[in-house]
């Protein structure tokens, strides 16, 4: 198996792809992007070629070290184990548990319920209300959790995997016009993180597949 | 903080609670169960007392070593880091990535879309079709992934976190009357795992809160 640059299958607006892009940026890993347009051609993730890479027909997927990994958190944990610097999980097992708890709250408890395939099933006229309800329920919990765990970032003062999940989820919330006033801790951490370079270069408005009208 | 027995907040039929019960059984960790009935009293997970423990209002939650952790995979990873024997993640980072990829496929890609709170929103008359569709989509992917990773179990011949996710998800599939014929690999691994003691003592039909008519 030839060791070339890692290849990230990504969609500019996918919040799960963004999580991985932030990890790659923070760890300074050079990679190539292959865009998978979730809208065009009735969804390029449904192509036979892509299904062979990720049978779940979802982005992201990362080709690296001779394997292909799907599921954003599995990818980030692999990067953490094979490229440990800078670390995205704290040393202390209890803090690591907090990071994973927050990450999973977003990755299992919020995002899957407001992703494209679910919203399609919910029907056009109900999409916005559905997504807003899901995000409000999740953010109410998250705000309460973060009050106990946060320092400058989600858990203490080091950027962690939890932060990689938070920022893309807040972007989804904004896209669905969720009022963020009830979530001052989430909003404060999000703003602090967005000032960091790794969160900026990985931003949906700056990807190879970002449409010109959405570039910034 | 006094170090007593760990306390698991659990519901007998919750597939996420079952994942953690298997981990505790495999690792031989003695614990106390506090049942949280998701149906009774309009849902005991919504009580103020429980919300203070887990703001997401979901089971499981585990009180252990002076902290309370929610999210089943975060709990299992914590147990793995603090009680490493027998291990639930392989040594090799690539195999660990496969275990996490399969676990997340179930924990983020399937289970959240067919859990109680979503089915409530979908409405009584659509619940069964919705749950079946979600599980079929996920199992189609899983069957394909397992063909590449499985030995005796989901990844090779050692029981891993992926197996702890698989068996409870298959039980959900059976509850929703999903035809498992198209998934011979899933079915074979599930059957092999159900013969293990840790999967039996943790089974929904043998919990302190299992109603008498469902006991076995």
Short mmCIF file of C-alpha atoms in Angstrom, two decimals, chain A:
data_model
loop_
_atom_site.label_atom_id
_atom_site.label_comp_id
_atom_site.label_asym_id
_atom_site.label_seq_id
_atom_site.Cartn_x
_atom_site.Cartn_y
_atom_site.Cartn_z
CA UNK A 1 0.00 0.00 0.00
CA UNK A 2 1.65 3.24 -1.09
CA UNK A 3 1.82 5.94 1.53
CA UNK A 4 0.66 9.14 -0.16
CA UNK A 5 -1.09 12.14 1.31
CA UNK A 6 -4.23 11.29 3.29
CA UNK A 7 -7.39 11.86 1.26
CA UNK A 8 -10.43 13.40 2.92
CA UNK A 9 -13.82 12.81 1.31
CA UNK A 10 -15.66 15.89 2.42
CA UNK A 11 -18.56 18.25 1.72
CA UNK A 12 -17.94 21.88 2.55
CA UNK A 13 -21.16 22.28 4.55
CA UNK A 14 -21.13 18.91 6.35
CA UNK A 15 -20.63 19.54 10.05
CA UNK A 16 -19.09 16.07 10.52
CA UNK A 17 -16.56 16.77 7.75
CA UNK A 18 -15.70 20.08 9.41
CA UNK A 19 -14.89 18.29 12.69
CA UNK A 20 -12.25 16.22 10.90
CA UNK A 21 -10.90 19.19 8.94
CA UNK A 22 -10.27 21.01 12.22
CA UNK A 23 -8.39 17.99 13.62
CA UNK A 24 -6.24 17.76 10.49
CA UNK A 25 -5.50 21.49 10.65
CA UNK A 26 -4.66 21.49 14.36
CA UNK A 27 -2.32 18.55 13.93
CA UNK A 28 -0.72 20.07 10.85
CA UNK A 29 -1.50 17.07 8.64
CA UNK A 30 -1.22 17.81 4.94
CA UNK A 31 -4.08 16.19 2.98
CA UNK A 32 -5.99 16.21 -0.24
CA UNK A 33 -9.73 16.89 -0.41
CA UNK A 34 -12.06 14.97 -2.68
CA UNK A 35 -15.40 16.77 -2.57
CA UNK A 36 -18.57 14.69 -2.35
CA UNK A 37 -21.54 16.88 -3.17
CA UNK A 38 -24.48 15.72 -1.06
CA UNK A 39 -27.01 17.62 -3.21
CA UNK A 40 -25.74 17.43 -6.79
CA UNK A 41 -26.42 14.41 -9.04
CA UNK A 42 -29.12 13.38 -6.53
CA UNK A 43 -26.34 12.99 -3.97
CA UNK A 44 -22.83 11.90 -4.98
CA UNK A 45 -22.58 9.93 -1.72
CA UNK A 46 -24.93 7.40 -3.31
CA UNK A 47 -22.54 6.64 -6.20
CA UNK A 48 -21.25 3.06 -6.38
CA UNK A 49 -17.70 4.36 -6.17
CA UNK A 50 -18.33 6.19 -2.89
CA UNK A 51 -20.45 3.41 -1.38
CA UNK A 52 -17.46 1.10 -1.78
CA UNK A 53 -15.48 3.54 0.40
CA UNK A 54 -18.21 4.17 2.95
CA UNK A 55 -21.23 1.88 2.88
CA UNK A 56 -23.08 4.35 5.14
CA UNK A 57 -23.05 6.79 2.19
CA UNK A 58 -22.01 9.67 4.42
CA UNK A 59 -19.10 12.06 4.60
CA UNK A 60 -16.50 12.30 5.94
CA UNK A 61 -14.29 9.34 5.12
CA UNK A 62 -10.52 9.48 5.41
CA UNK A 63 -8.04 7.36 3.46
CA UNK A 64 -4.91 7.24 5.57
CA UNK A 65 -2.09 4.79 6.32
CA UNK A 66 -3.57 2.26 3.91
CA UNK A 67 -7.06 2.14 5.42
CA UNK A 68 -10.32 4.03 4.94
CA UNK A 69 -12.09 5.21 8.08
CA UNK A 70 -15.59 6.63 8.29
CA UNK A 71 -17.38 8.20 11.28
CA UNK A 72 -15.82 11.51 12.28
CA UNK A 73 -15.06 10.65 15.91
CA UNK A 74 -13.45 7.33 14.96
CA UNK A 75 -11.27 9.27 12.52
CA UNK A 76 -10.30 11.85 15.13
CA UNK A 77 -9.47 9.15 17.72
CA UNK A 78 -7.26 7.42 15.10
CA UNK A 79 -5.46 10.68 14.33
CA UNK A 80 -4.99 11.22 18.07
CA UNK A 81 -3.47 7.78 18.53
CA UNK A 82 -1.16 7.94 15.52
CA UNK A 83 -0.35 11.69 15.49
CA UNK A 84 -0.60 12.63 19.17
CA UNK A 85 0.66 16.23 18.94
CA UNK A 86 -1.01 18.57 19.77
CA UNK A 87 -3.31 16.39 21.79
CA UNK A 88 -7.08 16.59 21.39
CA UNK A 89 -7.82 14.49 24.47
CA UNK A 90 -6.57 15.55 27.92
CA UNK A 91 -4.25 13.30 29.93
CA UNK A 92 -6.59 12.77 32.89
CA UNK A 93 -9.12 9.94 32.27
CA UNK A 94 -11.92 11.90 33.97
CA UNK A 95 -11.35 14.89 31.72
CA UNK A 96 -11.11 12.56 28.72
CA UNK A 97 -14.49 11.16 29.74
CA UNK A 98 -15.92 14.68 29.82
CA UNK A 99 -14.53 15.42 26.35
CA UNK A 100 -16.01 12.22 24.94
CA UNK A 101 -19.33 12.78 26.73
CA UNK A 102 -19.68 16.23 25.17
CA UNK A 103 -18.52 14.96 21.76
CA UNK A 104 -21.01 12.09 21.83
CA UNK A 105 -23.82 14.34 23.05
CA UNK A 106 -23.37 16.26 19.81
CA UNK A 107 -22.39 13.37 17.52
CA UNK A 108 -25.06 10.93 18.70
CA UNK A 109 -27.59 13.15 20.44
CA UNK A 110 -27.97 16.19 18.20
CA UNK A 111 -26.39 16.05 14.74
CA UNK A 112 -27.87 12.74 13.50
CA UNK A 113 -31.38 14.01 14.22
CA UNK A 114 -31.00 17.09 12.07
CA UNK A 115 -28.92 15.79 9.20
CA UNK A 116 -29.94 15.88 5.59
CA UNK A 117 -31.33 12.35 5.31
CA UNK A 118 -33.61 12.73 8.34
CA UNK A 119 -34.84 16.15 7.28
CA UNK A 120 -35.75 14.69 3.88
CA UNK A 121 -37.95 12.10 5.59
CA UNK A 122 -39.54 14.68 7.86
CA UNK A 123 -40.81 16.62 4.86
CA UNK A 124 -40.08 20.15 3.61
CA UNK A 125 -42.74 21.96 5.65
CA UNK A 126 -41.66 20.44 8.99
CA UNK A 127 -37.87 20.62 8.56
CA UNK A 128 -37.13 23.90 10.26
CA UNK A 129 -39.28 23.26 13.34
CA UNK A 130 -37.88 19.71 13.68
CA UNK A 131 -34.26 20.84 13.44
CA UNK A 132 -34.82 23.71 15.87
CA UNK A 133 -36.44 21.44 18.43
CA UNK A 134 -33.63 18.89 18.23
CA UNK A 135 -30.96 21.54 18.60
CA UNK A 136 -32.74 23.33 21.47
CA UNK A 137 -33.09 20.05 23.39
CA UNK A 138 -29.42 19.28 22.86
CA UNK A 139 -28.15 22.78 23.58
CA UNK A 140 -30.17 23.01 26.81
CA UNK A 141 -28.29 19.92 27.99
CA UNK A 142 -24.96 21.05 26.60
CA UNK A 143 -25.16 24.48 28.22
CA UNK A 144 -25.73 22.79 31.59
CA UNK A 145 -22.86 20.32 31.06
CA UNK A 146 -20.45 23.03 29.91
CA UNK A 147 -21.15 25.12 33.01
CA UNK A 148 -19.39 22.33 34.92
CA UNK A 149 -16.60 21.45 32.51
CA UNK A 150 -15.62 24.59 30.60
CA UNK A 151 -12.69 26.85 31.04
CA UNK A 152 -11.65 28.84 28.02
CA UNK A 153 -12.88 25.92 25.90
CA UNK A 154 -15.38 23.06 26.37
CA UNK A 155 -13.22 21.19 28.90
CA UNK A 156 -10.73 23.38 30.70
CA UNK A 157 -8.31 25.58 28.80
CA UNK A 158 -7.08 23.18 26.12
CA UNK A 159 -8.75 22.71 22.74
CA UNK A 160 -10.17 19.17 22.61
CA UNK A 161 -12.29 16.90 20.43
CA UNK A 162 -15.36 18.39 22.14
CA UNK A 163 -14.54 21.78 20.65
CA UNK A 164 -14.22 20.20 17.20
CA UNK A 165 -17.81 19.04 17.60
CA UNK A 166 -19.17 22.23 19.15
CA UNK A 167 -18.28 24.81 16.50
CA UNK A 168 -19.77 22.94 13.50
CA UNK A 169 -22.93 22.23 15.53
CA UNK A 170 -23.32 25.92 16.38
CA UNK A 171 -22.96 26.68 12.66
CA UNK A 172 -25.82 24.24 12.00
CA UNK A 173 -27.86 25.97 14.69
CA UNK A 174 -27.30 29.31 12.98
CA UNK A 175 -28.25 27.86 9.62
CA UNK A 176 -31.53 26.67 11.15
CA UNK A 177 -32.06 30.11 12.75
CA UNK A 178 -31.90 28.81 16.33
CA UNK A 179 -31.94 31.65 18.88
CA UNK A 180 -28.67 31.24 20.79
CA UNK A 181 -29.47 33.76 23.53
CA UNK A 182 -30.29 31.02 26.09
CA UNK A 183 -26.81 29.52 25.60
CA UNK A 184 -24.20 32.05 26.75
CA UNK A 185 -21.54 29.44 27.55
CA UNK A 186 -21.90 27.73 24.16
CA UNK A 187 -21.83 31.11 22.42
CA UNK A 188 -18.78 32.34 24.31
CA UNK A 189 -16.73 29.19 23.63
CA UNK A 190 -17.80 29.14 19.99
CA UNK A 191 -16.63 32.71 19.49
CA UNK A 192 -13.29 32.05 21.16
CA UNK A 193 -12.69 28.98 19.01
CA UNK A 194 -13.63 30.70 15.75
CA UNK A 195 -10.73 33.08 16.31
CA UNK A 196 -8.24 30.19 16.03
CA UNK A 197 -6.57 29.59 12.68
CA UNK A 198 -7.40 25.86 12.53
CA UNK A 199 -11.10 26.65 12.82
CA UNK A 200 -10.82 29.31 10.13
CA UNK A 201 -8.93 27.37 7.44
CA UNK A 202 -11.30 24.44 7.90
CA UNK A 203 -14.43 26.63 7.76
CA UNK A 204 -17.19 25.74 5.25
CA UNK A 205 -16.70 29.12 3.56
CA UNK A 206 -13.11 28.30 2.63
CA UNK A 207 -13.17 24.80 1.13
CA UNK A 208 -12.25 23.70 -2.40
CA UNK A 209 -15.91 22.87 -3.03
CA UNK A 210 -17.41 26.01 -1.47
CA UNK A 211 -19.63 27.66 -4.11
CA UNK A 212 -18.34 31.15 -5.06
CA UNK A 213 -21.40 32.91 -3.57
CA UNK A 214 -20.70 31.39 -0.13
CA UNK A 215 -16.98 32.08 -0.05
CA UNK A 216 -15.53 34.43 2.51
#
